[in-house]
Amino acid sequence: MDKLRITGGAPLAGEVTVSGAKNAALPILCASLLSAEPLTLANVPQLNDTTTMLRLLGTMGVRSEQTGTDAVILQADRVDKLEAPYELVKTMRASILVLGPLVARFGEARVSLPGGCSIGQRPVDQHIKGLAALGAEISIEHGFVVARAKRLKGASIRTDMVTVTGTENLLMAAVLAEGQTILENAAREPEIVDLAELLIKMGARISGHGTDRIVIDGVERLHGADHRVMSDRIEAGTFLCAVGAVGGDILLRDAAPAAMGATLDKLAEAGLQIETGPDWIRARMQGRPKAVGLRTHEYPGFATDMQAQLMALNTIAEGTAVIVENIFENRYMHVQELCRLGAEIDIDGHTAVVRGVPRLSGATVMATDLRASASLVIAGLAAEGDTLVDRIYHLDRGYDRMEVKLQGLGARIQRITGKESA
Ligand code: EPU
């Protein structure tokens, strides 16, 4: 198993290019199932999760051709298996995103039910409820969601809570349904807007994306399209937290500052000097950050996917920060590990109180999930001495060559491969 060795204390300086967004790329790859014609995608990040999604689509008969490091052409003209098996779904919950497209285009789907995961239970009842409202017959058989429909029929659907992949699944189902669908209480994340824009290029009729009421007029078929996946706002935010923690001066290229308002506001409050252009962000930091409290919320609120990284910044801040996690019930797995580096954090239910300490000290820590891993890397960069971050396969799921990008900014960080550490 690979690990990262980090020698803390080096400030960051230079330029780094932000990759395409994982959480936009995953639904967009699934949208290839909606048409027999090719989808030509650019800015697809190189991640274990995108590789897993391409493998899953491949098992169904979707052909994909890598035409550059971040470019791929997908074609779903020979789909012959309408199933997502347990082995793949258990490694990546986003596999549930094939459910809507499969039932919409082929009238049938069998997708293994994802189990709970380290950040919470994460049920998919709203995906199922929405598809049933669109007229699919749904049953749970041997651990699989089985959905059937001759042709889905437009409906008005209000999900019980705001769900990102739930909104995406229902959006992809509704584009091929007969008649109009209205999604109320829809998620407003920029990744949903990116998916909707791709679907519109494919011939879908959608309005209201980016608001909590999306209106979709179903069409009979969709065609091929070209699309560039939006920039990853969470990867960008992670680099900004890193420079906030260790100081320095960095420029992020291919960034999407317009989608990062809540994160940029918090980082400015913490003392970073931030300048932005349409697709770049420059961040400078000197001295210790100031403590900044936050409450995670659906977009445009503060993203739960940035909570762990901001917590890492707060561990060495001047003052005490109160953090409230509102989206997932168990997204504090990084706390214990940050405490191993000398952080002072107390948790009470959904609330974490972080008392900033002047310095962290390097130690061996274990990554437990994707964003937890990122917070440990940030803390390791700020800590005195060496930190070893174990189980970085979590990090590789969602960050495109993170240690290489950080090395480019002057960080002392090295990957130790399974073989070397054995
Ligand atoms: N929920 C239900 N029932 C459902 C759907 C959701 O109870 O049918 C609950 C969840 O358990 C959670 C809340 O609703 O408490 C919100 O979950 P949501 O469905 O929005 O999360 P998701 O779609 O499974 C996506 C991202 C996550 C990100 C969340 C929240 C993708 C592939 N994943 O997950 O990304 O944290 O939205 O913004 O888009 C990550 O990248 O590290 C990550 C976990």
Tab-separated table of C-alpha atoms and ligand atoms in Angstrom:
chain	number	residue	atom	x	y	z
A	1	MET	CA	0.000	0.000	0.000
A	2	ASP	CA	1.409	3.415	-0.951
A	3	LYS	CA	2.200	6.039	1.652
A	4	LEU	CA	3.258	9.676	1.555
A	5	ARG	CA	6.278	10.947	3.450
A	6	ILE	CA	6.090	14.673	4.127
A	7	THR	CA	8.777	16.826	5.698
A	8	GLY	CA	6.924	19.852	6.999
A	9	GLY	CA	7.820	23.500	7.126
A	10	ALA	CA	8.546	24.415	3.492
A	11	PRO	CA	6.466	27.344	2.233
A	12	LEU	CA	4.706	26.876	-1.117
A	13	ALA	CA	5.531	28.975	-4.156
A	14	GLY	CA	4.817	28.789	-7.874
A	15	GLU	CA	2.029	27.782	-10.219
A	16	VAL	CA	-0.178	24.707	-10.305
A	17	THR	CA	-2.854	23.647	-12.776
A	18	VAL	CA	-6.150	22.504	-11.315
A	19	SER	CA	-7.574	19.296	-12.838
A	20	GLY	CA	-11.112	18.595	-13.995
A	21	ALA	CA	-13.680	18.054	-11.247
A	22	LYS	CA	-14.125	14.482	-10.025
A	23	ASN	CA	-17.723	15.105	-9.030
A	24	ALA	CA	-18.557	16.554	-12.443
A	25	ALA	CA	-16.616	13.934	-14.428
A	26	LEU	CA	-18.334	10.948	-12.782
A	27	PRO	CA	-21.938	11.839	-13.750
A	28	ILE	CA	-20.744	13.118	-17.122
A	29	LEU	CA	-19.084	9.760	-17.897
A	30	CYS	CA	-22.416	8.073	-17.030
A	31	ALA	CA	-24.257	10.416	-19.397
A	32	SER	CA	-22.524	8.546	-22.238
A	33	LEU	CA	-25.122	5.795	-21.634
A	34	LEU	CA	-27.867	8.149	-22.819
A	35	SER	CA	-26.916	8.125	-26.510
A	36	ALA	CA	-25.564	5.716	-29.122
A	37	GLU	CA	-23.431	8.529	-30.523
A	38	PRO	CA	-19.942	9.408	-29.242
A	39	LEU	CA	-19.251	11.753	-26.355
A	40	THR	CA	-15.906	13.533	-26.638
A	41	LEU	CA	-14.686	14.717	-23.255
A	42	ALA	CA	-11.749	16.912	-22.267
A	43	ASN	CA	-10.316	17.776	-18.844
A	44	VAL	CA	-11.239	14.377	-17.397
A	45	PRO	CA	-9.090	14.038	-14.258
A	46	GLN	CA	-6.787	11.022	-13.907
A	47	LEU	CA	-8.156	9.455	-10.763
A	48	ASN	CA	-8.860	5.984	-9.481
A	49	ASP	CA	-12.564	6.897	-9.410
A	50	THR	CA	-12.666	7.920	-13.076
A	51	THR	CA	-10.785	4.726	-13.989
A	52	THR	CA	-13.289	2.688	-11.971
A	53	MET	CA	-16.191	4.443	-13.710
A	54	LEU	CA	-14.690	3.728	-17.145
A	55	ARG	CA	-14.266	0.088	-16.087
A	56	LEU	CA	-17.876	-0.110	-14.945
A	57	LEU	CA	-19.132	1.418	-18.196
A	58	GLY	CA	-16.820	-0.961	-20.079
A	59	THR	CA	-18.433	-4.008	-18.419
A	60	MET	CA	-21.749	-2.783	-19.824
A	61	GLY	CA	-20.366	-2.503	-23.333
A	62	VAL	CA	-19.522	1.229	-23.482
A	63	ARG	CA	-16.367	1.621	-25.543
A	64	SER	CA	-13.882	4.242	-24.419
A	65	GLU	CA	-10.763	5.508	-26.080
A	66	GLN	CA	-8.213	7.633	-24.260
A	67	THR	CA	-7.155	10.260	-26.793
A	68	GLY	CA	-4.845	12.267	-24.533
A	69	THR	CA	-3.885	12.366	-20.858
A	70	ASP	CA	-7.206	13.951	-19.942
A	71	ALA	CA	-9.285	13.330	-23.064
A	72	VAL	CA	-11.598	10.419	-23.684
A	73	ILE	CA	-14.174	9.434	-26.283
A	74	LEU	CA	-17.018	7.210	-25.117
A	75	GLN	CA	-19.559	5.421	-27.247
A	76	ALA	CA	-22.530	3.462	-25.952
A	77	ASP	CA	-23.792	1.936	-29.217
A	78	ARG	CA	-23.291	-1.676	-28.111
A	79	VAL	CA	-24.492	-1.794	-24.549
A	80	ASP	CA	-25.352	-5.393	-23.712
A	81	LYS	CA	-25.281	-5.601	-19.927
A	82	LEU	CA	-27.547	-3.386	-17.854
A	83	GLU	CA	-25.922	-4.094	-14.530
A	84	ALA	CA	-23.541	-2.522	-12.009
A	85	PRO	CA	-22.036	-5.356	-9.929
A	86	TYR	CA	-21.361	-5.246	-6.193
A	87	GLU	CA	-17.555	-5.460	-6.665
A	88	LEU	CA	-17.467	-2.095	-8.428
A	89	VAL	CA	-20.262	-0.311	-6.548
A	90	LYS	CA	-18.664	-1.157	-3.187
A	91	THR	CA	-15.455	0.627	-4.219
A	92	MET	CA	-17.259	3.674	-5.595
A	93	ARG	CA	-20.717	4.792	-4.506
A	94	ALA	CA	-21.027	7.106	-7.517
A	95	SER	CA	-21.680	3.906	-9.542
A	96	ILE	CA	-25.338	4.487	-8.602
A	97	LEU	CA	-25.259	7.203	-11.302
A	98	VAL	CA	-25.711	4.582	-14.025
A	99	LEU	CA	-29.197	3.771	-12.692
A	100	GLY	CA	-31.055	6.767	-14.168
A	101	PRO	CA	-29.444	6.659	-17.641
A	102	LEU	CA	-29.836	2.856	-17.980
A	103	VAL	CA	-33.524	2.760	-17.134
A	104	ALA	CA	-34.218	5.875	-19.239
A	105	ARG	CA	-32.582	4.576	-22.420
A	106	PHE	CA	-32.832	0.787	-22.117
A	107	GLY	CA	-35.902	0.406	-19.867
A	108	GLU	CA	-34.034	-1.754	-17.395
A	109	ALA	CA	-31.241	-1.598	-14.829
A	110	ARG	CA	-29.767	-3.707	-12.037
A	111	VAL	CA	-27.481	-1.761	-9.758
A	112	SER	CA	-26.010	-3.153	-6.569
A	113	LEU	CA	-27.125	-1.173	-3.523
A	114	PRO	CA	-24.186	0.764	-2.130
A	115	GLY	CA	-23.638	0.065	1.569
A	116	GLY	CA	-22.766	2.632	4.198
A	117	CYS	CA	-19.319	4.200	4.101
A	118	SER	CA	-16.894	5.791	6.512
A	119	ILE	CA	-18.486	9.254	6.320
A	120	GLY	CA	-22.049	8.084	6.933
A	121	GLN	CA	-24.885	5.758	5.962
A	122	ARG	CA	-25.573	7.499	2.679
A	123	PRO	CA	-28.830	5.831	1.591
A	124	VAL	CA	-30.107	6.127	-2.000
A	125	ASP	CA	-33.824	6.135	-1.157
A	126	GLN	CA	-34.371	9.475	-2.902
A	127	HIS	CA	-32.907	8.195	-6.169
A	128	ILE	CA	-35.338	5.261	-5.938
A	129	LYS	CA	-38.325	7.364	-4.932
A	130	GLY	CA	-37.699	9.745	-7.828
A	131	LEU	CA	-37.391	6.986	-10.414
A	132	ALA	CA	-40.586	5.410	-9.102
A	133	ALA	CA	-42.315	8.784	-9.537
A	134	LEU	CA	-41.117	8.732	-13.167
A	135	GLY	CA	-42.990	5.448	-13.575
A	136	ALA	CA	-40.215	2.889	-13.079
A	137	GLU	CA	-41.166	-0.346	-11.350
A	138	ILE	CA	-38.569	-0.784	-8.675
A	139	SER	CA	-37.720	-3.690	-6.459
A	140	ILE	CA	-34.801	-4.649	-4.279
A	141	GLU	CA	-33.634	-8.153	-5.192
A	142	HIS	CA	-30.611	-9.882	-3.679
A	143	GLY	CA	-28.953	-6.583	-2.799
A	144	PHE	CA	-29.664	-4.996	-6.175
A	145	VAL	CA	-31.970	-2.127	-7.103
A	146	VAL	CA	-33.877	-3.479	-10.088
A	147	ALA	CA	-35.698	-0.859	-12.152
A	148	ARG	CA	-37.912	-1.424	-15.189
A	149	ALA	CA	-39.980	0.906	-17.352
A	150	LYS	CA	-41.186	0.818	-20.958
A	151	ARG	CA	-40.651	4.557	-21.155
A	152	LEU	CA	-40.322	6.843	-18.175
A	153	LYS	CA	-43.027	9.500	-17.810
A	154	GLY	CA	-42.387	13.065	-16.690
A	155	ALA	CA	-43.493	13.915	-13.151
A	156	SER	CA	-43.134	16.497	-10.456
A	157	ILE	CA	-40.615	15.281	-7.876
A	158	ARG	CA	-39.635	16.879	-4.599
A	159	THR	CA	-36.791	15.090	-2.841
A	160	ASP	CA	-36.974	14.975	0.968
A	161	MET	CA	-33.502	16.477	1.231
A	162	VAL	CA	-31.082	18.115	-1.162
A	163	THR	CA	-29.052	15.352	-2.783
A	164	VAL	CA	-26.318	15.914	-5.351
A	165	THR	CA	-26.099	12.517	-7.071
A	166	GLY	CA	-29.855	12.057	-6.517
A	167	THR	CA	-30.524	15.215	-8.529
A	168	GLU	CA	-28.043	14.055	-11.195
A	169	ASN	CA	-29.602	10.594	-11.494
A	170	LEU	CA	-33.118	12.007	-11.840
A	171	LEU	CA	-31.958	14.663	-14.289
A	172	MET	CA	-30.362	11.999	-16.508
A	173	ALA	CA	-33.495	9.853	-16.269
A	174	ALA	CA	-35.875	12.708	-17.039
A	175	VAL	CA	-34.128	13.915	-20.208
A	176	LEU	CA	-35.428	10.839	-22.076
A	177	ALA	CA	-38.819	10.606	-20.314
A	178	GLU	CA	-42.074	11.357	-22.059
A	179	GLY	CA	-43.305	14.838	-21.132
A	180	GLN	CA	-42.219	17.316	-18.512
A	181	THR	CA	-40.409	16.655	-15.241
A	182	ILE	CA	-39.990	19.212	-12.504
A	183	LEU	CA	-37.291	18.540	-9.895
A	184	GLU	CA	-38.045	20.547	-6.757
A	185	ASN	CA	-35.563	20.920	-3.897
A	186	ALA	CA	-32.869	20.122	-6.463
A	187	ALA	CA	-29.188	20.463	-5.584
A	188	ARG	CA	-27.574	23.624	-7.004
A	189	GLU	CA	-23.941	22.485	-7.085
A	190	PRO	CA	-21.854	23.767	-10.029
A	191	GLU	CA	-21.219	20.123	-10.988
A	192	ILE	CA	-24.960	19.750	-11.657
A	193	VAL	CA	-24.849	22.783	-13.903
A	194	ASP	CA	-21.895	21.247	-15.770
A	195	LEU	CA	-23.823	17.991	-16.271
A	196	ALA	CA	-26.936	19.878	-17.426
A	197	GLU	CA	-24.863	21.879	-19.913
A	198	LEU	CA	-23.462	18.670	-21.377
A	199	LEU	CA	-26.964	17.154	-21.602
A	200	ILE	CA	-28.224	20.280	-23.372
A	201	LYS	CA	-25.372	19.910	-25.895
A	202	MET	CA	-26.617	16.335	-26.421
A	203	GLY	CA	-30.086	17.673	-27.284
A	204	ALA	CA	-31.793	17.662	-23.885
A	205	ARG	CA	-34.275	20.395	-22.978
A	206	ILE	CA	-33.450	21.632	-19.494
A	207	SER	CA	-33.946	24.919	-17.686
A	208	GLY	CA	-33.468	26.076	-14.112
A	209	HIS	CA	-30.236	24.121	-13.496
A	210	GLY	CA	-28.254	25.917	-10.820
A	211	THR	CA	-31.530	26.691	-8.976
A	212	ASP	CA	-33.569	24.410	-6.736
A	213	ARG	CA	-36.236	23.918	-9.434
A	214	ILE	CA	-35.071	22.193	-12.598
A	215	VAL	CA	-37.541	21.772	-15.466
A	216	ILE	CA	-36.880	19.067	-18.037
A	217	ASP	CA	-38.884	18.469	-21.206
A	218	GLY	CA	-38.142	14.922	-22.267
A	219	VAL	CA	-36.947	14.140	-25.793
A	220	GLU	CA	-36.959	10.810	-27.660
A	221	ARG	CA	-33.256	10.556	-28.182
A	222	LEU	CA	-30.002	12.366	-27.544
A	223	HIS	CA	-27.006	12.750	-29.827
A	224	GLY	CA	-23.235	12.973	-29.401
A	225	ALA	CA	-21.448	16.056	-28.035
A	226	ASP	CA	-18.081	17.570	-27.089
A	227	HIS	CA	-17.547	18.832	-23.565
A	228	ARG	CA	-14.790	20.083	-21.280
A	229	VAL	CA	-15.305	19.035	-17.667
A	230	MET	CA	-15.347	21.983	-15.239
A	231	SER	CA	-12.434	22.701	-12.928
A	232	ASP	CA	-12.268	20.919	-9.548
A	233	ARG	CA	-13.216	23.484	-6.905
A	234	ILE	CA	-12.344	21.079	-4.078
A	235	GLU	CA	-8.853	20.341	-5.405
A	236	ALA	CA	-8.294	24.095	-5.802
A	237	GLY	CA	-9.574	24.727	-2.262
A	238	THR	CA	-7.243	22.041	-0.933
A	239	PHE	CA	-4.167	23.792	-2.408
A	240	LEU	CA	-5.370	27.083	-0.944
A	241	CYS	CA	-5.700	25.531	2.532
A	242	ALA	CA	-2.168	24.151	2.124
A	243	VAL	CA	-0.687	27.575	1.403
A	244	GLY	CA	-2.772	29.004	4.254
A	245	ALA	CA	-1.194	26.487	6.608
A	246	VAL	CA	2.459	26.784	5.528
A	247	GLY	CA	2.606	30.256	3.980
A	248	GLY	CA	3.885	31.279	0.560
A	249	ASP	CA	2.574	32.592	-2.743
A	250	ILE	CA	0.827	30.328	-5.267
A	251	LEU	CA	-1.098	30.752	-8.498
A	252	LEU	CA	-3.784	28.259	-9.466
A	253	ARG	CA	-4.401	27.976	-13.204
A	254	ASP	CA	-7.575	26.523	-14.801
A	255	ALA	CA	-9.441	27.284	-11.592
A	256	ALA	CA	-13.133	28.174	-11.177
A	257	PRO	CA	-13.194	30.935	-8.525
A	258	ALA	CA	-16.816	31.802	-9.366
A	259	ALA	CA	-17.842	28.390	-7.985
A	260	MET	CA	-15.765	28.796	-4.806
A	261	GLY	CA	-17.291	31.804	-3.056
A	262	ALA	CA	-17.853	30.231	0.373
A	263	THR	CA	-14.353	28.694	0.484
A	264	LEU	CA	-12.610	31.862	-0.690
A	265	ASP	CA	-14.492	33.955	1.904
A	266	LYS	CA	-13.387	31.651	4.731
A	267	LEU	CA	-9.780	31.623	3.551
A	268	ALA	CA	-9.725	35.422	3.355
A	269	GLU	CA	-11.099	35.501	6.920
A	270	ALA	CA	-8.229	33.190	7.913
A	271	GLY	CA	-5.772	35.787	6.618
A	272	LEU	CA	-4.952	34.692	3.064
A	273	GLN	CA	-4.602	37.455	0.511
A	274	ILE	CA	-6.609	36.265	-2.457
A	275	GLU	CA	-6.882	37.678	-5.963
A	276	THR	CA	-8.962	36.073	-8.694
A	277	GLY	CA	-9.448	36.297	-12.442
A	278	PRO	CA	-11.933	34.363	-14.581
A	279	ASP	CA	-9.868	31.150	-14.410
A	280	TRP	CA	-7.089	31.794	-11.918
A	281	ILE	CA	-6.585	32.359	-8.216
A	282	ARG	CA	-3.502	33.822	-6.566
A	283	ALA	CA	-3.104	33.279	-2.832
A	284	ARG	CA	-0.459	34.710	-0.534
A	285	MET	CA	-0.018	33.964	3.133
A	286	GLN	CA	2.381	35.067	5.848
A	287	GLY	CA	2.401	34.048	9.485
A	288	ARG	CA	-0.197	32.034	11.400
A	289	PRO	CA	-3.771	31.828	10.119
A	290	LYS	CA	-6.668	33.148	12.194
A	291	ALA	CA	-9.244	30.631	13.428
A	292	VAL	CA	-12.389	30.506	11.255
A	293	GLY	CA	-15.580	28.748	12.277
A	294	LEU	CA	-17.860	27.200	9.652
A	295	ARG	CA	-21.035	25.215	9.120
A	296	THR	CA	-21.199	22.911	6.128
A	297	HIS	CA	-24.195	23.400	3.888
A	298	GLU	CA	-25.445	22.561	0.413
A	299	TYR	CA	-24.154	24.849	-2.355
A	300	PRO	CA	-23.789	27.826	-2.292
A	301	GLY	CA	-22.978	27.241	1.382
A	302	PHE	CA	-19.661	25.926	2.646
A	303	ALA	CA	-18.965	22.513	1.045
A	304	THR	CA	-18.719	19.455	3.289
A	305	ASP	CA	-15.930	18.330	0.934
A	306	MET	CA	-13.791	21.245	2.240
A	307	GLN	CA	-14.531	20.750	5.958
A	308	ALA	CA	-11.561	18.483	6.757
A	309	GLN	CA	-9.066	20.718	4.925
A	310	LEU	CA	-10.287	23.880	6.698
A	311	MET	CA	-10.089	21.997	9.968
A	312	ALA	CA	-6.428	21.210	9.257
A	313	LEU	CA	-5.814	24.927	8.740
A	314	ASN	CA	-7.590	25.713	12.008
A	315	THR	CA	-5.411	23.300	13.994
A	316	ILE	CA	-2.496	25.763	13.818
A	317	ALA	CA	-4.537	28.966	13.808
A	318	GLU	CA	-4.593	31.718	16.393
A	319	GLY	CA	-7.807	31.242	18.331
A	320	THR	CA	-10.559	28.643	18.553
A	321	ALA	CA	-12.851	27.585	15.714
A	322	VAL	CA	-16.231	25.911	15.963
A	323	ILE	CA	-17.027	23.650	13.014
A	324	VAL	CA	-20.466	22.136	12.406
A	325	GLU	CA	-20.892	19.295	9.901
A	326	ASN	CA	-24.497	19.315	8.673
A	327	ILE	CA	-24.377	17.009	5.636
A	328	PHE	CA	-22.847	13.708	6.786
A	329	GLU	CA	-23.235	12.184	10.240
A	330	ASN	CA	-19.724	10.760	10.575
A	331	ARG	CA	-17.385	13.040	8.702
A	332	TYR	CA	-14.889	13.573	11.512
A	333	MET	CA	-12.660	10.544	10.974
A	334	HIS	CA	-9.680	12.860	10.421
A	335	VAL	CA	-9.970	14.361	13.915
A	336	GLN	CA	-8.265	11.515	15.747
A	337	GLU	CA	-5.428	11.506	13.230
A	338	LEU	CA	-4.980	15.298	13.372
A	339	CYS	CA	-4.745	14.923	17.172
A	340	ARG	CA	-1.881	12.444	16.658
A	341	LEU	CA	-0.027	15.375	15.069
A	342	GLY	CA	-0.666	17.506	18.167
A	343	ALA	CA	-3.957	19.169	17.230
A	344	GLU	CA	-6.435	19.973	20.014
A	345	ILE	CA	-9.936	19.103	18.869
A	346	ASP	CA	-13.060	18.061	20.783
A	347	ILE	CA	-16.102	16.612	19.094
A	348	ASP	CA	-19.647	16.684	20.376
A	349	GLY	CA	-22.068	15.204	17.871
A	350	HIS	CA	-21.926	17.276	14.701
A	351	THR	CA	-19.773	19.986	16.304
A	352	ALA	CA	-15.991	20.108	16.498
A	353	VAL	CA	-14.125	22.676	18.570
A	354	VAL	CA	-10.600	23.262	17.303
A	355	ARG	CA	-8.210	25.112	19.623
A	356	GLY	CA	-5.323	26.331	17.499
A	357	VAL	CA	-1.835	25.325	18.642
A	358	PRO	CA	1.381	27.121	17.615
A	359	ARG	CA	2.789	24.029	15.932
A	360	LEU	CA	2.046	20.421	14.985
A	361	SER	CA	4.662	17.682	15.158
A	362	GLY	CA	5.100	15.017	12.490
A	363	ALA	CA	3.827	11.488	13.141
A	364	THR	CA	2.494	8.442	11.316
A	365	VAL	CA	-1.192	8.881	10.498
A	366	MET	CA	-3.784	6.905	8.609
A	367	ALA	CA	-6.083	8.228	5.912
A	368	THR	CA	-9.693	7.095	6.344
A	369	ASP	CA	-11.478	8.748	3.427
A	370	LEU	CA	-10.714	11.055	0.553
A	371	ARG	CA	-11.020	14.503	2.123
A	372	ALA	CA	-9.661	13.238	5.463
A	373	SER	CA	-6.510	12.234	3.551
A	374	ALA	CA	-6.215	15.731	2.110
A	375	SER	CA	-6.469	17.261	5.589
A	376	LEU	CA	-3.647	15.013	6.814
A	377	VAL	CA	-1.448	16.091	3.909
A	378	ILE	CA	-2.080	19.758	4.762
A	379	ALA	CA	-1.333	19.142	8.439
A	380	GLY	CA	1.811	17.182	7.497
A	381	LEU	CA	3.042	20.081	5.343
A	382	ALA	CA	2.659	22.399	8.336
A	383	ALA	CA	4.042	20.036	10.991
A	384	GLU	CA	7.599	20.021	12.305
A	385	GLY	CA	9.569	16.992	11.142
A	386	ASP	CA	8.347	13.999	9.153
A	387	THR	CA	4.774	12.806	8.719
A	388	LEU	CA	3.912	9.505	7.126
A	389	VAL	CA	0.379	9.329	5.691
A	390	ASP	CA	-0.701	5.715	5.309
A	391	ARG	CA	-3.524	4.300	3.116
A	392	ILE	CA	-3.328	7.020	0.504
A	393	TYR	CA	-5.405	4.968	-1.907
A	394	HIS	CA	-8.215	7.149	-0.566
A	395	LEU	CA	-6.362	10.221	-1.810
A	396	ASP	CA	-5.720	8.643	-5.206
A	397	ARG	CA	-9.466	8.140	-5.656
A	398	GLY	CA	-10.059	11.848	-5.952
A	399	TYR	CA	-6.846	13.865	-6.379
A	400	ASP	CA	-4.942	13.916	-9.635
A	401	ARG	CA	-1.233	13.322	-8.786
A	402	MET	CA	-1.436	15.468	-5.691
A	403	GLU	CA	2.114	14.856	-4.467
A	404	VAL	CA	3.567	15.713	-7.899
A	405	LYS	CA	1.643	18.993	-7.957
A	406	LEU	CA	2.736	19.837	-4.405
A	407	GLN	CA	6.372	19.015	-5.257
A	408	GLY	CA	6.055	21.540	-8.089
A	409	LEU	CA	5.166	24.145	-5.452
A	410	GLY	CA	8.262	23.292	-3.403
A	411	ALA	CA	6.706	20.932	-0.864
A	412	ARG	CA	8.893	18.148	0.485
A	413	ILE	CA	6.566	15.251	-0.177
A	414	GLN	CA	7.304	11.823	-1.580
A	415	ARG	CA	5.295	8.769	-2.473
A	416	ILE	CA	6.588	5.549	-1.016
A	417	THR	CA	5.203	2.714	-3.068
A	418	GLY	CA	3.945	-0.516	-1.508
A	419	LYS	CA	7.096	-2.328	-2.638
A	420	GLU	CA	9.486	0.191	-1.047
A	421	SER	CA	7.643	0.173	2.263
A	422	ALA	CA	7.298	-3.650	2.430
B	1	EPU	N1	-29.232	11.228	1.357
B	1	EPU	C1	-30.280	10.397	1.735
B	1	EPU	N2	-30.950	9.699	0.743
B	1	EPU	C2	-30.616	9.788	-0.563
B	1	EPU	C3	-29.546	10.636	-0.936
B	1	EPU	C4	-28.880	11.339	0.047
B	1	EPU	O1	-30.595	10.282	2.911
B	1	EPU	O2	-31.259	9.134	-1.382
B	1	EPU	C5	-28.511	12.004	2.384
B	1	EPU	C6	-27.037	11.568	2.527
B	1	EPU	O3	-26.901	10.452	3.363
B	1	EPU	C7	-26.392	12.827	3.057
B	1	EPU	C8	-27.182	13.947	2.365
B	1	EPU	O4	-28.424	13.343	1.965
B	1	EPU	O5	-26.563	12.905	4.436
B	1	EPU	C9	-26.507	14.547	1.140
B	1	EPU	O6	-25.976	13.527	0.323
B	1	EPU	P1	-25.816	13.659	-1.248
B	1	EPU	O7	-26.745	12.685	-1.887
B	1	EPU	O8	-25.914	15.076	-1.645
B	1	EPU	O9	-24.330	13.136	-1.442
B	1	EPU	P2	-23.813	12.305	-2.680
B	1	EPU	O10	-24.546	12.729	-3.872
B	1	EPU	O11	-23.760	10.859	-2.328
B	1	EPU	C10	-21.992	14.002	-3.480
B	1	EPU	C11	-20.518	13.980	-3.712
B	1	EPU	C12	-19.813	13.922	-2.358
B	1	EPU	C13	-20.226	15.167	-1.555
B	1	EPU	C14	-21.761	15.220	-1.411
B	1	EPU	C15	-22.269	16.458	-0.718
B	1	EPU	C16	-20.297	12.914	-5.860
B	1	EPU	C17	-19.886	11.731	-6.650
B	1	EPU	N3	-20.171	12.826	-4.530
B	1	EPU	O12	-22.316	12.798	-2.777
B	1	EPU	O13	-18.418	13.960	-2.616
B	1	EPU	O14	-19.659	15.112	-0.275
B	1	EPU	O15	-22.364	15.158	-2.724
B	1	EPU	O16	-21.837	17.590	-1.382
B	1	EPU	O17	-20.709	13.919	-6.420
B	1	EPU	C18	-16.133	13.644	-2.129
B	1	EPU	O18	-15.873	14.080	-3.260
B	1	EPU	O19	-15.246	13.458	-1.242
B	1	EPU	C19	-17.522	13.320	-1.786
B	1	EPU	C20	-17.848	12.506	-0.776
